[in-house]
Short mmCIF file of C-alpha atoms in Angstrom, two decimals:
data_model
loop_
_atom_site.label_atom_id
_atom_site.label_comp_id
_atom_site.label_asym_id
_atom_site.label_seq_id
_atom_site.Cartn_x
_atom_site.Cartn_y
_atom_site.Cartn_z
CA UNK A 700 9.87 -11.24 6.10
CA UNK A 701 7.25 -11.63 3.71
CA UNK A 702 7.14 -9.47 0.23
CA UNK A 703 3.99 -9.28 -1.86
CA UNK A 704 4.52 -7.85 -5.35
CA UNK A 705 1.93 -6.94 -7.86
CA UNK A 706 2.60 -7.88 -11.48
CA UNK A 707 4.07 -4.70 -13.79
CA UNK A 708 1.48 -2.90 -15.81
CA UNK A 709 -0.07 -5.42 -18.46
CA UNK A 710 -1.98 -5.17 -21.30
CA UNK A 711 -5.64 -5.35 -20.08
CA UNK A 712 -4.63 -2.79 -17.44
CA UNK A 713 -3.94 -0.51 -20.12
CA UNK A 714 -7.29 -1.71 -22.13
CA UNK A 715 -9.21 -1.19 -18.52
CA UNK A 716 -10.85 -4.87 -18.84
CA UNK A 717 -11.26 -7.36 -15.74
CA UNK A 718 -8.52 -9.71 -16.67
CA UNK A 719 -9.22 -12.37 -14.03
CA UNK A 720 -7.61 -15.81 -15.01
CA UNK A 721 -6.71 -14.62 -18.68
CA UNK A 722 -2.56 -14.17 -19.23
CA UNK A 723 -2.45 -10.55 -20.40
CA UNK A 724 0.91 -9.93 -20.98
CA UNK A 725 3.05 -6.98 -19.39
CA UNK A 726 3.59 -3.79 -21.55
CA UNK A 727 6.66 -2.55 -21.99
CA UNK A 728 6.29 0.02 -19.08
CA UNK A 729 5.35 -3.03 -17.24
CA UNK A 730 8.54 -4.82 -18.21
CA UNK A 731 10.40 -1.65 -16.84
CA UNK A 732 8.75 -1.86 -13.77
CA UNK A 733 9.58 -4.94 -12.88
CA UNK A 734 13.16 -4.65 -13.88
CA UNK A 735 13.10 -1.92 -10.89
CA UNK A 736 12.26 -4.52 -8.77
CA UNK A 737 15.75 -5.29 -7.93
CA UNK A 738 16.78 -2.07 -6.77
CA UNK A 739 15.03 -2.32 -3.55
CA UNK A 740 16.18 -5.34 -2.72
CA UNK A 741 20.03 -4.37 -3.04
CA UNK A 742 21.25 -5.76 0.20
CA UNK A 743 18.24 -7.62 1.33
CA UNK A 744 18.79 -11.78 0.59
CA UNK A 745 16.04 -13.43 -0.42
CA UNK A 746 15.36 -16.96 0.12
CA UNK A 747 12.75 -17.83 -1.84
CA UNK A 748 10.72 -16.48 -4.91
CA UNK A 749 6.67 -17.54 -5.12
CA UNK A 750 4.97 -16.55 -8.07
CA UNK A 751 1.26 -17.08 -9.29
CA UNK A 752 1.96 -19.25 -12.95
CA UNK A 753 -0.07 -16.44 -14.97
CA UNK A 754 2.26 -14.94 -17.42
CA UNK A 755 2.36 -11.15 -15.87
CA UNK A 756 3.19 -12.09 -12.64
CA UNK A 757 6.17 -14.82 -13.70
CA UNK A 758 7.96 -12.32 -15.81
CA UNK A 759 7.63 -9.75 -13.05
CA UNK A 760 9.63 -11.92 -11.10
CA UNK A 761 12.14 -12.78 -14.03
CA UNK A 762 14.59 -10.02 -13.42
CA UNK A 763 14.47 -10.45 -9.57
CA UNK A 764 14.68 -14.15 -10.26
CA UNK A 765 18.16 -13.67 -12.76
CA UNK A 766 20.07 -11.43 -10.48
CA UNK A 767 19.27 -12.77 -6.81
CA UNK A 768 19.95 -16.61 -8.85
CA UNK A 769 16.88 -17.72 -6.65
CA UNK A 770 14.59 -19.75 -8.91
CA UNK A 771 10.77 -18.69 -9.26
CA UNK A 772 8.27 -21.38 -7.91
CA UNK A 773 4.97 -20.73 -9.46
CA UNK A 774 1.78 -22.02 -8.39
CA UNK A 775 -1.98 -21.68 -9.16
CA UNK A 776 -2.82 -21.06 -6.13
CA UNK A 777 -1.55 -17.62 -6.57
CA UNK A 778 -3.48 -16.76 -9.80
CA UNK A 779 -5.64 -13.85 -9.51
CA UNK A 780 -9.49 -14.26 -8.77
CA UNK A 781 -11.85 -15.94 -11.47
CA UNK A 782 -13.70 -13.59 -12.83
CA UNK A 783 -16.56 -15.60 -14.66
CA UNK A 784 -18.62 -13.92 -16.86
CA UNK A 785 -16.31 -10.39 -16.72
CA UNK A 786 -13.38 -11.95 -17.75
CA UNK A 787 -12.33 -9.48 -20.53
CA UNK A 788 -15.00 -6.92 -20.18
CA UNK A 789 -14.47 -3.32 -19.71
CA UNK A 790 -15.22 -2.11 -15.91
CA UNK A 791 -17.03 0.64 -17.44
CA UNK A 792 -19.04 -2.09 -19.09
CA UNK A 793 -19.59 -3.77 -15.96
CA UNK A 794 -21.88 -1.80 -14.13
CA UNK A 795 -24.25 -2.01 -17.11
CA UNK A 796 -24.18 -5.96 -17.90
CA UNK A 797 -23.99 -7.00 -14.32
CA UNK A 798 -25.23 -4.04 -11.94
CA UNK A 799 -25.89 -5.88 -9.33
CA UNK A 800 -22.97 -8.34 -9.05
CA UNK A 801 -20.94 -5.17 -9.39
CA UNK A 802 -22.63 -3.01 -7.12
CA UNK A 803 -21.71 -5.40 -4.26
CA UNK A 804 -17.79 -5.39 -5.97
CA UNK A 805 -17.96 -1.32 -5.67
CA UNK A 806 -19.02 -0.67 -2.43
CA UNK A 807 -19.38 -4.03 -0.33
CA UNK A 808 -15.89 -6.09 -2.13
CA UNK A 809 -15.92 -8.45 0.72
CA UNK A 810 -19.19 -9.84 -0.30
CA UNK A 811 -18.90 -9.88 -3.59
CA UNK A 812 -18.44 -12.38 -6.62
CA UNK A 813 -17.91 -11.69 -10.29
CA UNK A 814 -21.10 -13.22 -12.15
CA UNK A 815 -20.45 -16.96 -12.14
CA UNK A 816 -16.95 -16.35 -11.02
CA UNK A 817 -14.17 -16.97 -7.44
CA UNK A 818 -16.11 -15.51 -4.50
CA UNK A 819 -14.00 -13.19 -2.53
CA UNK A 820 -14.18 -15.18 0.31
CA UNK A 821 -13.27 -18.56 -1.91
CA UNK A 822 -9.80 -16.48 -3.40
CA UNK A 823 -8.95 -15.78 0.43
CA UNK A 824 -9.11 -19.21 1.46
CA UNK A 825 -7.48 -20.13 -1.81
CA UNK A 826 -4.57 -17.60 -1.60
CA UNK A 827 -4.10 -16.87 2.46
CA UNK A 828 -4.26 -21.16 2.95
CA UNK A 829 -1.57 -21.57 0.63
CA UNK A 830 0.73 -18.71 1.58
CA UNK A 831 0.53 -19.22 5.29
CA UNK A 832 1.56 -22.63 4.84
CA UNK A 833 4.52 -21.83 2.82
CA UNK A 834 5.50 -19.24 5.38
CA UNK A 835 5.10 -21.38 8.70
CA UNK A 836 7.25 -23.91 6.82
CA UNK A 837 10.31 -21.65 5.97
CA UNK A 838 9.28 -19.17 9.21
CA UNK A 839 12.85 -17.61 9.33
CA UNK A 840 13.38 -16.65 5.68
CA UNK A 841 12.59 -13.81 3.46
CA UNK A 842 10.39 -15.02 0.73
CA UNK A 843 9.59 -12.53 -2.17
CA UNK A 844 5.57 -13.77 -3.74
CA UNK A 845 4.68 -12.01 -7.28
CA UNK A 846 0.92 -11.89 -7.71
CA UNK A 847 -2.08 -10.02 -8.33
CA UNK A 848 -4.00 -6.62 -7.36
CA UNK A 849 -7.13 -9.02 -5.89
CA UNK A 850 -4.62 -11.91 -4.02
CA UNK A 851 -2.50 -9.26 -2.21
CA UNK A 852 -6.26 -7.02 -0.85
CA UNK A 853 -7.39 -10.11 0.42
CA UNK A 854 -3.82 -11.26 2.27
CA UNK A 855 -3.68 -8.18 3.58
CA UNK A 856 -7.39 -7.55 4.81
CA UNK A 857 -7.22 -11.15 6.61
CA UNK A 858 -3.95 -10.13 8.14
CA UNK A 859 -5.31 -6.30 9.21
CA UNK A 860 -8.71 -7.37 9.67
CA UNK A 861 -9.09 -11.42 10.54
CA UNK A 862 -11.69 -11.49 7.86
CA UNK A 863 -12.63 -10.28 4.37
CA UNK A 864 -15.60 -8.12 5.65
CA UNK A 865 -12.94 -5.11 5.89
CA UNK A 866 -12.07 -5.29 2.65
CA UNK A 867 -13.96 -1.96 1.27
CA UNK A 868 -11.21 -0.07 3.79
CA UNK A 869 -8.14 -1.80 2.44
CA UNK A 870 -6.67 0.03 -0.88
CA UNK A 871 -5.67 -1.72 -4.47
CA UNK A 872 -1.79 -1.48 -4.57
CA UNK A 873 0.06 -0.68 -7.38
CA UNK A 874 2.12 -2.06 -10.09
CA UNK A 875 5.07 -3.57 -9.30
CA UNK A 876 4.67 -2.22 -5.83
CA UNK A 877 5.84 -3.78 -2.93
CA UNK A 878 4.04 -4.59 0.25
CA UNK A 879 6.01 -6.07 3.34
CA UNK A 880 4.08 -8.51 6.27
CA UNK A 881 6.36 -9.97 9.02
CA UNK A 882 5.85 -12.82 10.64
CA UNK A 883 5.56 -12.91 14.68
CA UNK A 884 5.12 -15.69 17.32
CA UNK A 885 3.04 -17.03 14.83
CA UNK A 886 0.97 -14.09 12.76
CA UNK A 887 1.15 -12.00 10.18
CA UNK A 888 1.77 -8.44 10.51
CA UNK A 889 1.47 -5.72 7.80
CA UNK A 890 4.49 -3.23 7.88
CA UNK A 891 4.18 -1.23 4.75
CA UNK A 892 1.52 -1.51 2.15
CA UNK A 893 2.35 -0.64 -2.11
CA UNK A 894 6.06 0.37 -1.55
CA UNK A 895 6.56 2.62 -4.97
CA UNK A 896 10.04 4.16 -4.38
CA UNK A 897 11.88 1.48 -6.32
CA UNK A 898 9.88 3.10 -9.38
CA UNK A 899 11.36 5.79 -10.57
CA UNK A 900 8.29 7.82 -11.25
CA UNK A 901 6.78 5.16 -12.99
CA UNK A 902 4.00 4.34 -11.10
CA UNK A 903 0.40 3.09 -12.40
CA UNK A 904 -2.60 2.13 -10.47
CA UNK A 905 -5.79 0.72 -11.45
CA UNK A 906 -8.43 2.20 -12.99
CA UNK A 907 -11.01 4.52 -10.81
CA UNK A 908 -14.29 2.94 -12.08
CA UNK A 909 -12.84 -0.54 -10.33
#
């Protein structure tokens, strides 16, 4: 079984900018999200623990990684999307210094790319190459991957869909939720998408301008 986590709540999601590639740290709601983490996996073993090597989504494996003693492999491969030119802009600002860039990220995702930035298609080759790999290498264990909001929509709208053209359909998850994919004669298969029970109430999504 396959686990996708988003990060915990970090400090440009609080500030509403597009944080792309920068390593925004989590708040301290976001550091008590992730230290919930480990309540849903009481009884569940985990093998292995991917993580993308921006700061938010390491340390939302941290306390996951400490009390399961499974080490956190992080890799680049699972860093969020490049965002180019909106890389620490406001989304409210976007839609006035790049409307038509982020027209096409409102209401056609799939197609989209952040002004000089990671296409969507180019982050789903990026992140669903490297994670399928991974996963037809260790097919029989559980393996627990910490990422981002745009890595996990595009995993799962490959997996749902077979492309990234179904994007607009597929929702944002939240933080520190948990999404679960099993893999079958070969395929992934989405069984639950942004698991928040392990929360406690504290639950935070993105912002609805995105």
């Amino acid at each position: 079984m396959l686990y996708l986590i988003r990060h915990g709540e970090s400090t440009s999601n609080v500030d509403k900018t597009f944080t792309g590639q920068q390593n925004a740290l989590l708040t301290e709601l976001g550091h008590r999200q992730a230290a919930c983490i480990q309540s849903y996996f009481l009884g569940i073993p985990i093998d292995r623990i991917l993580s993308s090597d921006l700061k938010r989504a390491y340390d939302t494996a941290l306390p996951l990684s400490r009390v399961s003693r499974v080490p956190i492999e992080s890799t680049a491969a699972l860093r969020e999307i490049y965002g180019g030119k909106w890389e620490g802009e406001r989304f409210v600002d976007l839609q006035y210094l790049y409307p038509d860039d982020y027209a096409l990220w409102r209401y056609d995702i799939g197609a989209a790319r952040p002004t000089d930035g990671e296409s969507i298609v180019e982050i789903s080759q990026r992140v669903c190459d490297a994670v399928e790999a991974f996963v037809r290498t260790h097919p029989e264990e559980n393996i627990v991957i910490t990422t981002h909001a745009v890595p996990i929509r595009v995993m799962l709208t490959k997996w749902l869909t077979g492309g990234v053209s179904g994007m607009q359909d597929i929702p944002w998850v939240p933080n520190a939720s948990i999404s679960k994919v099993d893999f079958v004669n070969g395929q992934f298969v989405p069984v639950e998408i942004g698991i928040t029970t392990h929360l406690e109430g504290m639950i935070t999504n993105l912002p609805g301008e995105i």
